[in-house]
Structures are given as structure tokens and as C-alpha cells.
XYZ file of N, CA and C in Angstrom:
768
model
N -100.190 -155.730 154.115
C -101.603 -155.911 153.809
C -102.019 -157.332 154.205
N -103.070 -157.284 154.888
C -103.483 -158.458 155.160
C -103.905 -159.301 153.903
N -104.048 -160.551 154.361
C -104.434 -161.557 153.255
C -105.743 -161.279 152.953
N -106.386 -161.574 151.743
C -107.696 -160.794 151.328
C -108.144 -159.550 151.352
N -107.606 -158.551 152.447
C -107.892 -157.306 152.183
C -107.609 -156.227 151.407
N -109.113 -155.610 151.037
C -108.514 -154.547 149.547
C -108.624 -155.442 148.484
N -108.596 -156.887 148.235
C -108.405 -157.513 147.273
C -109.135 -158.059 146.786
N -109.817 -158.567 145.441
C -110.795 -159.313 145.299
C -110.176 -160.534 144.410
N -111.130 -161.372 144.408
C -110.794 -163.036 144.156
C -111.222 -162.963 142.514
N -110.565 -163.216 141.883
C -111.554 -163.450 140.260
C -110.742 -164.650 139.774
N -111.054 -165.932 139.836
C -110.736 -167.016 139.920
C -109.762 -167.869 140.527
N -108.608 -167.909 140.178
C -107.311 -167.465 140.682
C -106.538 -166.642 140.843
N -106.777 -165.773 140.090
C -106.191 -164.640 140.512
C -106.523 -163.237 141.160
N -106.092 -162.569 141.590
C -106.179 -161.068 142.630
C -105.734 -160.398 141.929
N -106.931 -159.037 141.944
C -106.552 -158.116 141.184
C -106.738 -156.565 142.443
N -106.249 -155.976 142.538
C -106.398 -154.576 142.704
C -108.093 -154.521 143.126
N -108.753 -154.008 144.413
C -110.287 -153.391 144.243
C -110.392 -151.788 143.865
N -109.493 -151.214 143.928
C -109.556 -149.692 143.962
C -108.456 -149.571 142.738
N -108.923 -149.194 141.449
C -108.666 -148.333 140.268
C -108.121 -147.159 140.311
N -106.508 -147.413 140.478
C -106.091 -146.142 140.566
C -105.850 -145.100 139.065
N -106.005 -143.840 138.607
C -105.546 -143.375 137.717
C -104.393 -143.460 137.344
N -104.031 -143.524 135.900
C -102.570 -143.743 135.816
C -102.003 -142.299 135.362
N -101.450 -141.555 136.687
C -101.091 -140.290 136.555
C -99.495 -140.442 136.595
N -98.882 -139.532 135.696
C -97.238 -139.464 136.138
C -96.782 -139.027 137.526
N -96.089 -139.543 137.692
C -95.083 -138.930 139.076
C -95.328 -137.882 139.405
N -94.622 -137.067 140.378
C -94.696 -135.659 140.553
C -93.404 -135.580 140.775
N -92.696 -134.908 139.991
C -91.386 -134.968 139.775
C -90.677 -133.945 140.958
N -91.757 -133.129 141.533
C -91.123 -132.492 142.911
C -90.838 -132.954 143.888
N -90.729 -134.475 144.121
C -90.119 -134.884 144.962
C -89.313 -135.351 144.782
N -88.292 -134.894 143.301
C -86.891 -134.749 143.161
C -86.142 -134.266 142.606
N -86.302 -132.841 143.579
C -85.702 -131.694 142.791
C -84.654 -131.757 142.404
N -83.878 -131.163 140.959
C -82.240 -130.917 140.172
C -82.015 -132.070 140.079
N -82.990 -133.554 140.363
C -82.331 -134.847 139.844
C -83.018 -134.983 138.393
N -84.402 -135.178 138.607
C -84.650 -135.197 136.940
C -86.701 -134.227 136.768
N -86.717 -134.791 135.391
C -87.523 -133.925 135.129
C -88.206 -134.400 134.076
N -89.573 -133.885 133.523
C -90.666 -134.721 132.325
C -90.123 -134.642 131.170
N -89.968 -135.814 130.583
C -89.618 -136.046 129.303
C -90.644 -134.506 128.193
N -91.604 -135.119 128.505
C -93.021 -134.007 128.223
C -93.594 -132.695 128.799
N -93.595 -131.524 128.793
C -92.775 -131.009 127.308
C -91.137 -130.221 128.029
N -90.901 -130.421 129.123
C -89.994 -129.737 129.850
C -88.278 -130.229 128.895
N -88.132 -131.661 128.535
C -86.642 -132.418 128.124
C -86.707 -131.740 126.694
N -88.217 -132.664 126.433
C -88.322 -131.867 124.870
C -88.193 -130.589 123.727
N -88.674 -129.830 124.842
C -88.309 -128.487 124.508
C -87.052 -127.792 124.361
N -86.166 -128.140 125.457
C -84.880 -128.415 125.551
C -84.089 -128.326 124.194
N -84.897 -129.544 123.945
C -83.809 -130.456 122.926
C -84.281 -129.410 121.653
N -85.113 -129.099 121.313
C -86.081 -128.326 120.412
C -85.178 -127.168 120.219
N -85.044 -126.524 121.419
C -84.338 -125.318 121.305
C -83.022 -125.373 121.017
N -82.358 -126.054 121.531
C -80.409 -126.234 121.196
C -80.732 -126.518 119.588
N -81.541 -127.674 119.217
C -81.519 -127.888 117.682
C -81.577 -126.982 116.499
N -82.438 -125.638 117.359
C -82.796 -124.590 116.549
C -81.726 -123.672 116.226
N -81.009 -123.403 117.415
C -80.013 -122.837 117.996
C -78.729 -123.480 116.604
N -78.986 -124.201 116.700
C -77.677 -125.225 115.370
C -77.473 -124.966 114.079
N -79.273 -125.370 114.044
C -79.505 -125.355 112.151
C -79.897 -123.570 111.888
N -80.127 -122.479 112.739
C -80.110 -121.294 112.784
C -78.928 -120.825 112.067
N -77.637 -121.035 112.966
C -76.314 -121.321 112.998
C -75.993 -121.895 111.573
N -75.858 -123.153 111.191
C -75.641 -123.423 110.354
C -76.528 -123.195 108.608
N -77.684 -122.697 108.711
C -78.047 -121.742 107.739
C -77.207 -120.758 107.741
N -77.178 -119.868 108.798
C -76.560 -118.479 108.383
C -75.077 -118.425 107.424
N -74.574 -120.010 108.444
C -73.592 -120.421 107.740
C -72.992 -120.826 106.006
N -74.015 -121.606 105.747
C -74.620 -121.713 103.899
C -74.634 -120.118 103.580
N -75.357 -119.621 103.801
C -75.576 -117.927 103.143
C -74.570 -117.480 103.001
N -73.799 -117.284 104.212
C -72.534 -116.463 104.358
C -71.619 -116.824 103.102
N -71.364 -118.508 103.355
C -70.374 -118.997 102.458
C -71.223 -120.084 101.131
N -71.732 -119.293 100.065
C -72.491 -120.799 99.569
C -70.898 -121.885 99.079
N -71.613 -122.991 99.023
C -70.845 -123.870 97.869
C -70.686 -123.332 96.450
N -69.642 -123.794 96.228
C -69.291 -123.332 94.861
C -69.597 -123.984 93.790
N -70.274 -123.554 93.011
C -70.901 -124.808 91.837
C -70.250 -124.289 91.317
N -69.616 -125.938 90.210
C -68.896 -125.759 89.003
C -69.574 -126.382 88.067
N -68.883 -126.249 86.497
C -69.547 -126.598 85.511
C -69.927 -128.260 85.518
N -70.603 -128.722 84.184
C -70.746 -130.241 84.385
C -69.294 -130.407 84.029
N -69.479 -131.995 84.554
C -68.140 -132.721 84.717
C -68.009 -133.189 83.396
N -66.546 -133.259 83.189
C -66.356 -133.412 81.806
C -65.203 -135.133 81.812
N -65.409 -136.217 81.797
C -64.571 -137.056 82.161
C -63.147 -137.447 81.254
N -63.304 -136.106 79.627
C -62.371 -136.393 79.063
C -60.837 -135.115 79.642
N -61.513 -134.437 80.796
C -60.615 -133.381 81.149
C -59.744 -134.100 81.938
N -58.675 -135.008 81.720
C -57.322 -135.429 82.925
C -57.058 -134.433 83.445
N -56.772 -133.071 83.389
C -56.406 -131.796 84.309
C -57.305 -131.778 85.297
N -58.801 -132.324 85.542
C -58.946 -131.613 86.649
C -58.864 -132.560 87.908
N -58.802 -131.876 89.207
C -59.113 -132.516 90.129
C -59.701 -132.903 91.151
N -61.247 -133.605 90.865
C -61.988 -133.708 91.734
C -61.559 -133.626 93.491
N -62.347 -132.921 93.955
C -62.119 -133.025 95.736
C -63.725 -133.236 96.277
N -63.503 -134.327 97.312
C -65.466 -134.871 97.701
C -65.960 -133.995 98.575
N -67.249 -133.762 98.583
C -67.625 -132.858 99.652
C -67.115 -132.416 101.008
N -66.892 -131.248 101.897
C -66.415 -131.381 102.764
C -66.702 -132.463 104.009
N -67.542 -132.760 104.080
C -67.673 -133.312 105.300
C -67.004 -135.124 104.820
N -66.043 -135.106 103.833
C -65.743 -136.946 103.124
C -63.950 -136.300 103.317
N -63.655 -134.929 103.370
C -62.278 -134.527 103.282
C -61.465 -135.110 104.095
N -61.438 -135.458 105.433
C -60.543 -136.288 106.328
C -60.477 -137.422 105.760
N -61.416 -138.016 105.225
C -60.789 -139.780 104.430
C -60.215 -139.503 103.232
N -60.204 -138.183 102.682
C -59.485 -138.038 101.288
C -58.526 -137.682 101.589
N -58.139 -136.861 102.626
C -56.707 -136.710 102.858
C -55.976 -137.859 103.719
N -56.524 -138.788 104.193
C -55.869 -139.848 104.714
C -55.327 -141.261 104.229
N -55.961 -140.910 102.838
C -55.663 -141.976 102.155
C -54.276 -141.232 100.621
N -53.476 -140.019 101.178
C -52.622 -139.373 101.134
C -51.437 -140.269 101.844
N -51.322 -140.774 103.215
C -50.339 -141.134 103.511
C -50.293 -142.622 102.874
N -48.723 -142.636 103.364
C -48.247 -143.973 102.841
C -48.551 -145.181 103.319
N -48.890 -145.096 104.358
C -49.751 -146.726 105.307
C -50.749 -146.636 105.268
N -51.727 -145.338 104.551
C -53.351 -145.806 103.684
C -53.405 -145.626 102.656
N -52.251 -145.956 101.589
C -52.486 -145.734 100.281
C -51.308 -146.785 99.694
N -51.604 -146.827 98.473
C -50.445 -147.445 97.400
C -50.994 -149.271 97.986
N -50.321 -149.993 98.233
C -50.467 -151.194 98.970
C -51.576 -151.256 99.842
N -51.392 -150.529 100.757
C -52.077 -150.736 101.782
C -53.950 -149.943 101.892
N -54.050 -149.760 100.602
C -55.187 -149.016 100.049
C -56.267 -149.477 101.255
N -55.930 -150.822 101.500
C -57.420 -151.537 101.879
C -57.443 -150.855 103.928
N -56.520 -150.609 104.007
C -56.296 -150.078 105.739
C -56.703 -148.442 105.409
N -56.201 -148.344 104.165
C -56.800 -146.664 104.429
C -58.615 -146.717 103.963
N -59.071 -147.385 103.379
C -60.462 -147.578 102.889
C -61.209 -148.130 104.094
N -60.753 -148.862 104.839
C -62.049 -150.647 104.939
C -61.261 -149.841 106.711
N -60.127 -150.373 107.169
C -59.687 -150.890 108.726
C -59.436 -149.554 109.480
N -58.900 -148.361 108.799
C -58.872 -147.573 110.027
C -59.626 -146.663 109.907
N -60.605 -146.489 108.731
C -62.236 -145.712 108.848
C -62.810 -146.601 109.731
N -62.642 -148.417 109.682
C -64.032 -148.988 110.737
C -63.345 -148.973 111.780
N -61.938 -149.226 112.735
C -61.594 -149.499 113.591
C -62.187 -147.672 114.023
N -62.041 -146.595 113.820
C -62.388 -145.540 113.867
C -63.550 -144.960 114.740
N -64.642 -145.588 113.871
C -65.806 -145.611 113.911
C -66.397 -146.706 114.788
N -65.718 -147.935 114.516
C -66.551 -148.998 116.025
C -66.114 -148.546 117.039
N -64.412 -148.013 117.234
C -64.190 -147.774 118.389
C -65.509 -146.848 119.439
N -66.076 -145.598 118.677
C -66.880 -144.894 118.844
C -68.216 -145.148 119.376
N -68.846 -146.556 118.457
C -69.685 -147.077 118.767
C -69.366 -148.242 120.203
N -68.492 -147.969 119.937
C -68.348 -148.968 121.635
C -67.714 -148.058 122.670
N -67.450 -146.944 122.531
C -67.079 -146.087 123.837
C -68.717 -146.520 124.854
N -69.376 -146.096 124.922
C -70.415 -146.245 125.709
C -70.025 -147.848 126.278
N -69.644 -148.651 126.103
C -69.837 -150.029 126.358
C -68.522 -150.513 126.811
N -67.418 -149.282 126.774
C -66.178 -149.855 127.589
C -66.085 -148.608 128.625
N -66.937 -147.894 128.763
C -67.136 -146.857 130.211
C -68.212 -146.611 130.322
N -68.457 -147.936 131.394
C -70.169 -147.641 131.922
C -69.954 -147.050 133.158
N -69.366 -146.076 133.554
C -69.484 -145.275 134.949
C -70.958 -144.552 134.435
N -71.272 -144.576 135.976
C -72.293 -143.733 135.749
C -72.442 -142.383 136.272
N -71.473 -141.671 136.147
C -71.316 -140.186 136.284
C -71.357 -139.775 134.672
N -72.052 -138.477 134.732
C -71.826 -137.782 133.174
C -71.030 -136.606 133.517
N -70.320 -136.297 133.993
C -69.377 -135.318 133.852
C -67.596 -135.947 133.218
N -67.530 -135.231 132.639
C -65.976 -135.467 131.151
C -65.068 -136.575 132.171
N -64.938 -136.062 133.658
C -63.706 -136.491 134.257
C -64.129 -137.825 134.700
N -65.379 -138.060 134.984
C -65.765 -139.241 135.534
C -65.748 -140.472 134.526
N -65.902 -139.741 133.363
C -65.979 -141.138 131.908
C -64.921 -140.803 131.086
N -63.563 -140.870 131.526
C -62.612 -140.583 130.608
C -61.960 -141.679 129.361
N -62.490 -142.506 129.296
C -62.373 -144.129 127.845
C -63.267 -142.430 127.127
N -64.479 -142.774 127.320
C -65.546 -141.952 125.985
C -64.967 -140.680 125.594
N -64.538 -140.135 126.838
C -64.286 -138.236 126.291
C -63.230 -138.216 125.897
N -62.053 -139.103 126.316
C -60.669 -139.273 125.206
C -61.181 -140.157 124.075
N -61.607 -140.548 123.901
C -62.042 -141.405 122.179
C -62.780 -140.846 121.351
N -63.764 -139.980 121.855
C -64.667 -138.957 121.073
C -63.904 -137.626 120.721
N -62.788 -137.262 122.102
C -62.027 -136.099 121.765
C -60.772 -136.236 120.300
N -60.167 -137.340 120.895
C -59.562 -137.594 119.550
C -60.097 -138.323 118.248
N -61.401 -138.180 118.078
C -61.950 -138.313 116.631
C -61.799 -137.341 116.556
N -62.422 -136.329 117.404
C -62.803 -134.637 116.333
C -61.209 -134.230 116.230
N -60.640 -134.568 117.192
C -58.981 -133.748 116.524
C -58.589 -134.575 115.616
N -58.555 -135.564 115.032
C -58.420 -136.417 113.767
C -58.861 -135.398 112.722
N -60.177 -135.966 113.102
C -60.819 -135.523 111.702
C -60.903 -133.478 111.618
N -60.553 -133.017 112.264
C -60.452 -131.735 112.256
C -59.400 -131.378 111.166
N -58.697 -132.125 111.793
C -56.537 -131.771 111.924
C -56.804 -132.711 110.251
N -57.071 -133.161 110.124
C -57.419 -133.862 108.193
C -57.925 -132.979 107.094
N -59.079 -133.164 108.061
C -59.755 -131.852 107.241
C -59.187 -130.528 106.612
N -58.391 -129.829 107.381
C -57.843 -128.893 107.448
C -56.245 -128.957 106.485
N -55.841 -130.218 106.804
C -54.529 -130.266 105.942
C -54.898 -130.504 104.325
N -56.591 -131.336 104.202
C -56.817 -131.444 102.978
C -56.900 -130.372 102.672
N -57.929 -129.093 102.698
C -58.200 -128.241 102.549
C -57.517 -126.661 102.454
N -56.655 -127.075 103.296
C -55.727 -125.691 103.634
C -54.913 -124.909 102.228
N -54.297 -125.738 101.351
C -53.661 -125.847 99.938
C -54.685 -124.976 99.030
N -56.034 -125.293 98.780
C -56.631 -125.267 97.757
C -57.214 -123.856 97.820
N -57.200 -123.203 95.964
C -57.290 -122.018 95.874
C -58.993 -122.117 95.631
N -59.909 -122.165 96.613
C -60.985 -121.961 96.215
C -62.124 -121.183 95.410
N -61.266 -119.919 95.334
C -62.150 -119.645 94.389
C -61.459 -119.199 93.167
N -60.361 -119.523 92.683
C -59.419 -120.028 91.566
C -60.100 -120.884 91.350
N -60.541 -122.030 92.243
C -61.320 -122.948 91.369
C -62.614 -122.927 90.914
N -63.222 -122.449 91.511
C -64.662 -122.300 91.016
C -64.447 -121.138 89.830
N -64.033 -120.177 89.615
C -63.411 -118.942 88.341
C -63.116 -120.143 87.484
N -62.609 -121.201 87.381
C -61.748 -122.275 86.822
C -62.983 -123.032 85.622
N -63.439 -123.655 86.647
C -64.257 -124.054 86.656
C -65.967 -124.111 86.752
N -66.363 -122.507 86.355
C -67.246 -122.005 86.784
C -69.062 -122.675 85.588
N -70.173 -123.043 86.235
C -70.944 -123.189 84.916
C -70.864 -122.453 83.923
N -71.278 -123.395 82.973
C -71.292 -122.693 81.662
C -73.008 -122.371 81.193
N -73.068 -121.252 81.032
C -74.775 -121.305 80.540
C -74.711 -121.859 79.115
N -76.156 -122.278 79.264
C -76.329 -123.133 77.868
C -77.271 -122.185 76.810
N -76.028 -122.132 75.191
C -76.389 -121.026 74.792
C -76.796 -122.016 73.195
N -77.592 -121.399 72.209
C -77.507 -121.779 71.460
C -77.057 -121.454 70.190
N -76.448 -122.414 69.713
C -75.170 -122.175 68.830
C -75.652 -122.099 66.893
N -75.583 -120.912 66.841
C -75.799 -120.595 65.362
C -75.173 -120.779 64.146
N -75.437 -122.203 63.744
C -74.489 -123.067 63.085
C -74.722 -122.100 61.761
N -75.605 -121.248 61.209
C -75.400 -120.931 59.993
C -74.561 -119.530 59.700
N -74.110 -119.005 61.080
C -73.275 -117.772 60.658
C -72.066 -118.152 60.285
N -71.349 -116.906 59.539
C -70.147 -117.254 58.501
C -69.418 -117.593 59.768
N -68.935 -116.567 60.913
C -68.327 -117.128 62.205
C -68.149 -118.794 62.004
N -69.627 -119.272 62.275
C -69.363 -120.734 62.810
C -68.521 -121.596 61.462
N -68.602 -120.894 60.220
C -68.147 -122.012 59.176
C -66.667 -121.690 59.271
N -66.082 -120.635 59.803
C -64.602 -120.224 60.257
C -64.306 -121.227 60.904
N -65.354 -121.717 62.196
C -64.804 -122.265 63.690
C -64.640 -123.700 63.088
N -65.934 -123.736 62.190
C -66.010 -125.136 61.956
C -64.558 -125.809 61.303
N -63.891 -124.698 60.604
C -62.608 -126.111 59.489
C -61.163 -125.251 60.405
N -61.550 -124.499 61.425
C -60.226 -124.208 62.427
C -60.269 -124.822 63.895
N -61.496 -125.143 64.229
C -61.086 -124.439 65.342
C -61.696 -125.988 66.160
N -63.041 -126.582 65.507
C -64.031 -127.461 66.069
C -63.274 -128.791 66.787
N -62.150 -129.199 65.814
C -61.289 -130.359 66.108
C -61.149 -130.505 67.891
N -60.894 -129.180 68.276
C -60.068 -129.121 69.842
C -61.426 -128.480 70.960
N -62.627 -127.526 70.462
C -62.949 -126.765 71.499
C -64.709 -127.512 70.841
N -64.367 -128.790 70.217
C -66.124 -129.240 70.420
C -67.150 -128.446 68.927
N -67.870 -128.831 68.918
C -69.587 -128.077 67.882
C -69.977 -127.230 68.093
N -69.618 -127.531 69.932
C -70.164 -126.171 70.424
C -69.476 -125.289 70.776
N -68.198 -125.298 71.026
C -67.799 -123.985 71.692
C -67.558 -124.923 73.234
N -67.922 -126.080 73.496
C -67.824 -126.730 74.562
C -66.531 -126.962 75.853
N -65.755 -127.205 74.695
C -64.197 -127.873 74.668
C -64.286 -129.077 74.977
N -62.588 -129.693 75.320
C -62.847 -131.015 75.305
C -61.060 -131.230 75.913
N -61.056 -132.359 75.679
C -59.755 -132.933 76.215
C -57.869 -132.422 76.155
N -58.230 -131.482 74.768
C -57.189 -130.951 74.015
C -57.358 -129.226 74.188
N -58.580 -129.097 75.111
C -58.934 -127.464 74.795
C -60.002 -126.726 75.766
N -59.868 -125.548 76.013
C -61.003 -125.153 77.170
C -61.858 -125.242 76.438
N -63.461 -124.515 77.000
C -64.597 -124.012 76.863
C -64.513 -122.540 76.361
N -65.071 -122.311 74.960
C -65.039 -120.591 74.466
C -66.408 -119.959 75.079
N -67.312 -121.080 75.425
C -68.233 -119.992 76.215
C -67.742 -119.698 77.820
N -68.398 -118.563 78.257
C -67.942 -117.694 79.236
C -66.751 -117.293 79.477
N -66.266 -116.877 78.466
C -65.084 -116.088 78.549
C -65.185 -114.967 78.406
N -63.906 -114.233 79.181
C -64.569 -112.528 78.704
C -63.336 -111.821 78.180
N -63.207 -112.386 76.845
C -61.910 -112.012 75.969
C -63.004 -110.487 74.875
N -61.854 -109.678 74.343
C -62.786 -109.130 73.185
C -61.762 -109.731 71.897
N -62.712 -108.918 71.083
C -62.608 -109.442 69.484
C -60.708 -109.241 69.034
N -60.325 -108.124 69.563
C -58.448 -108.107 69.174
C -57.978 -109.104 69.832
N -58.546 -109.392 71.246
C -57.689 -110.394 71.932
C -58.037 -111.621 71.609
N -58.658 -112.411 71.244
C -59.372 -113.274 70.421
C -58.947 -113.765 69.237
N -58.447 -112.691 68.159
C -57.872 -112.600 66.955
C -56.031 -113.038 66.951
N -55.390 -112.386 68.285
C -54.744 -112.228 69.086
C -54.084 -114.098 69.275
N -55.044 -114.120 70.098
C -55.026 -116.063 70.650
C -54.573 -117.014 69.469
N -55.536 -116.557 68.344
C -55.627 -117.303 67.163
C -54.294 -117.318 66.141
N -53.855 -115.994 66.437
C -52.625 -116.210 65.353
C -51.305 -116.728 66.003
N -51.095 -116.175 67.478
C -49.990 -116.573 68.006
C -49.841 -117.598 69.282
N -50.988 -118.149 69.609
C -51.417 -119.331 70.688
C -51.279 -118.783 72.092
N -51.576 -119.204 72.428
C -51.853 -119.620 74.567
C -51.886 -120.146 75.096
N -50.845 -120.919 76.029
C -50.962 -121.695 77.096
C -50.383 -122.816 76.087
N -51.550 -123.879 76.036
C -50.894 -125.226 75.165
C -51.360 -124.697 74.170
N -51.947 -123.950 73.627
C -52.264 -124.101 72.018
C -51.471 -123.351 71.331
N -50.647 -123.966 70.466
C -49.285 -123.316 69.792
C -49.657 -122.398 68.433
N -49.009 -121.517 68.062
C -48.946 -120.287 66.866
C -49.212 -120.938 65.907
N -49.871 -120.532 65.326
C -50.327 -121.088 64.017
C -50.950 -121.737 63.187
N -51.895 -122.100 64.587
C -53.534 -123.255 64.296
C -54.951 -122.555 63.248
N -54.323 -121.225 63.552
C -55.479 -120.618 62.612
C -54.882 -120.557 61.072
N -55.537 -121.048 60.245
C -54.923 -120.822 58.265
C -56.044 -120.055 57.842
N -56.706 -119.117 58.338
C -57.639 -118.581 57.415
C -57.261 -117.414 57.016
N -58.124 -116.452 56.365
C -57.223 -115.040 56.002
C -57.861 -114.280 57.125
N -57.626 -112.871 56.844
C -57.924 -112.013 58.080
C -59.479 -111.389 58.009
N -59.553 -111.847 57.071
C -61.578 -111.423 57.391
C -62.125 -112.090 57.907
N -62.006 -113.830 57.435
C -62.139 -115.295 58.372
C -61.967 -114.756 59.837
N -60.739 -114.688 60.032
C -60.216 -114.229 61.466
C -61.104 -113.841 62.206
N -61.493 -111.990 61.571
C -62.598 -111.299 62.598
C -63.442 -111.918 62.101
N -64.343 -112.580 61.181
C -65.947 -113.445 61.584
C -65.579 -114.250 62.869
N -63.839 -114.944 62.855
C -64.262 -116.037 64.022
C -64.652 -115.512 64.914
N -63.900 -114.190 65.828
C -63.698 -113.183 66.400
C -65.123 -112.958 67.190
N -65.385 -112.122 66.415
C -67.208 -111.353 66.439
C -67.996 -112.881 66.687
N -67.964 -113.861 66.536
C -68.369 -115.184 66.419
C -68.593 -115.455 67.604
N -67.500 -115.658 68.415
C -67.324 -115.944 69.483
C -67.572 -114.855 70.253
N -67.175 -113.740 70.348
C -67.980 -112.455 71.166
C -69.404 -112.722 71.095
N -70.097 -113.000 70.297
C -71.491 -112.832 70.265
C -72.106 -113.786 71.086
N -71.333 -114.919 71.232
C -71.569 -116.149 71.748
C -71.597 -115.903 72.950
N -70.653 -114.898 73.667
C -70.574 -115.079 74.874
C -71.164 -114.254 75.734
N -71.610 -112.886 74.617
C -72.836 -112.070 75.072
C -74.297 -112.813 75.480
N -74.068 -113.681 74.334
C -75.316 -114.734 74.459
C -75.661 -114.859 75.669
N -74.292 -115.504 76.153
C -74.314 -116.443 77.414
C -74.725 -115.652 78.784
N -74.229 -114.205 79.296
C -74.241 -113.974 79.985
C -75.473 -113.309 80.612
């Protein structure tokens, strides 16, 4: 372009005489290289996402989580396990070079060495090919997270009787407890010491609500024990007995 032409003078400086529109590219003059962010990438992305959380709903339905009762912190028997997606750091802090001593390498250094490594794959393979073979630092460092944390996951998990535990541990509905029947004045000078006011339990004893015992087997428990609770905790006579009995049946009709 010649000097001055097309151009106009506005003090010192030159600006443009002809106002062009500011239209996007025309991306056909490069075909299978790329394409509009708007709405062509977007949509894209829209659809695989749908495609996922579709997927992973159906997934929830199929299998819900298992709710258990509230947590009780005087129960030492039980044993908490953290949501699945925290299970590879709970089972890794299982071995002996992330646990006992070395607590702080299984907590703090090889969750972050882990994880920065990850965040710096991009920044120790800047090839600029995107196919697996061309960037092999990222696709071996990303490949062996997921087999880490897969292969963890799986060893945490593999053991546990899941739905033994939730049966175990299952909510308790909240029932209300009829302190003036003869039942409860039975429970109250036998029974309250170990299983709570309410029927709750506690540190020394399960929960009598949601159980699905009947009144012989019940009567049963009481004279000759179960599990840890030894023969002979009940001193009342045998009419006491069946009020406790019927007591607790009623309770648990309540509940259900």
C-alpha cells in the first residue's frame, strides 16, 4: 500500500478509511482442521456431557447408596468406610510406607506428588500432536493414575459385605416411646442400663427398634442371652417377661 493511500491522517495517527464488519472467519477454508467454537464445538461438548450424566443417573437408580442409621460414636464395633470416590486413599494408607510412621507420605507426599505430577503432564509434553502415541509423558501419567486408583479402589472394596452392612446397620425410624406401659417399667429396671430410654442402644448393646424378632423369641433372648449378652440379665417373673416381650413387639410394629 502506498503511503497515504486508503488512509486517513487524524493527528498522528492512521486509522483504517473503510470500516470493515467484524465478521468471523469462514472456516471453509479449512476443512477437517478446525471449526466454530459457536454452536458447532459446543454442542459437541453438550452432547458427550449428556451422554455421561444420562449414564451415570441410570447408574444411581440401578445401584442407590446405602443409607445407614445415625452414627453412633459410642459404637467401637463399627467401621466407618469414606465415600467411594476417597476409597483409593483409604486403602493406601493400609500399606506400611503410608501408614504407622510414615502417616505423613501416605496423607500429604504421595496424594500431592500424585496429583502435581498430573497437573504438570501438560507442561513436561508440549508436542503438539494429540494423538496417545505422539504425547506419551501425559498418556503414561494419566494412564497410570486411573490404574492406581482403580487397582485401590477395588482392593479397598472387594472384601466388604455390602449389604450385610447396610442390614447391619440399617436406619432406624423414629418411633415414639410409651414410657407409661407396664412393658416399659419391665425395660426400665432390666433392660435400660445397656439398650438406652429408648430402645436406642448404645455401647454395651444393639438397637431393639427394627428388629424382626417375635414375642417367644424375645422372651427367649432374655432368659438365656445372645451373642455378648450373657443368661441371666433378665430377674423378673414370667408375666414381667411377656409385658417386656409384647413391649417391644409393639414397638417395632410401630416402627415399620
Amino acid at each position: 500500500m502506498h503511503k497515504g493511500k486508503g488512509m486517513k491522517f487524524v493527528g498522528d495517527s492512521r486509522i483504517s478509511a473503510d470500516k470493515k464488519p467484524n465478521m468471523p472467519k469462514d472456516y471453509s477454508e479449512y476443512p477437517g482442521r478446525t471449526e466454530a467454537f459457536w454452536p458447532n464445538f459446543l454442542l459437541k461438548e453438550w452432547l458427550v456431557g449428556a451422554v455421561f450424566l444420562i449414564g451415570f443417573l441410570c447408574v444411581t437408580i440401578a445401584h442407590p447408596s446405602p443409607l445407614e442409621g445415625m452414627a453412633d460414636p459410642t459404637n467401637a464395633s463399627y467401621i466407618p468406610l469414606p465415600d467411594w470416590y476417597f476409597l483409593f486413599l483409604y486403602e493406601l494408607l493400609k500399606y506400611k510406607f503410608a501408614s504407622g510412621p510414615y502417616i505423613l507420605f501416605g496423607i500429604l507426599l504421595i496424594p500431592g506428588l500424585a496429583f502435581g505430577g498430573l497437573l504438570l503432564a501438560p507442561f513436561l509434553d508440549k508436542g503438539p500432536g494429540r494423538r496417545p502415541h505422539q504425547r506419551p509423558i501425559a498418556v503414561g501419567m494419566m494412564l497410570l493414575a486411573v490404574a492406581s486408583v482403580m487397582w485401590l479402589t477395588y482392593e479397598s472394596a472387594e472384601h466388604v459385605d455390602w449389604e450385610a452392612r447396610a442390614e447391619a446397620n440399617k436406619p432406624v425410624a423414629s418411633v415414639e416411646i410409651d414410657k407409661e406401659a407396664p412393658g416399659y417399667k419391665v425395660f426400665e429396671s432390666n433392660c435400660m442400663s445397656c439398650h438406652g430410654d429408648s430402645l436406642q442402644g448404645g455401647a454395651a448393646a444393639p438397637s431393639l427398634i427394627g428388629i424382626d424378632r417375635s414375642a417367644d423369641e424375645i422372651m427367649k433372648i432374655a432368659q438365656e442371652g445372645t451373642g455378648s449378652m450373657p443368661p441371666g440379665v433378665f430377674k423378673g417373673t414370667d408375666k414381667e417377661l411377656k409385658q417386656l416381650a409384647e413391649f417391644i413387639v409393639s414397638v417395632n410394629e410401630e416402627a415399620k
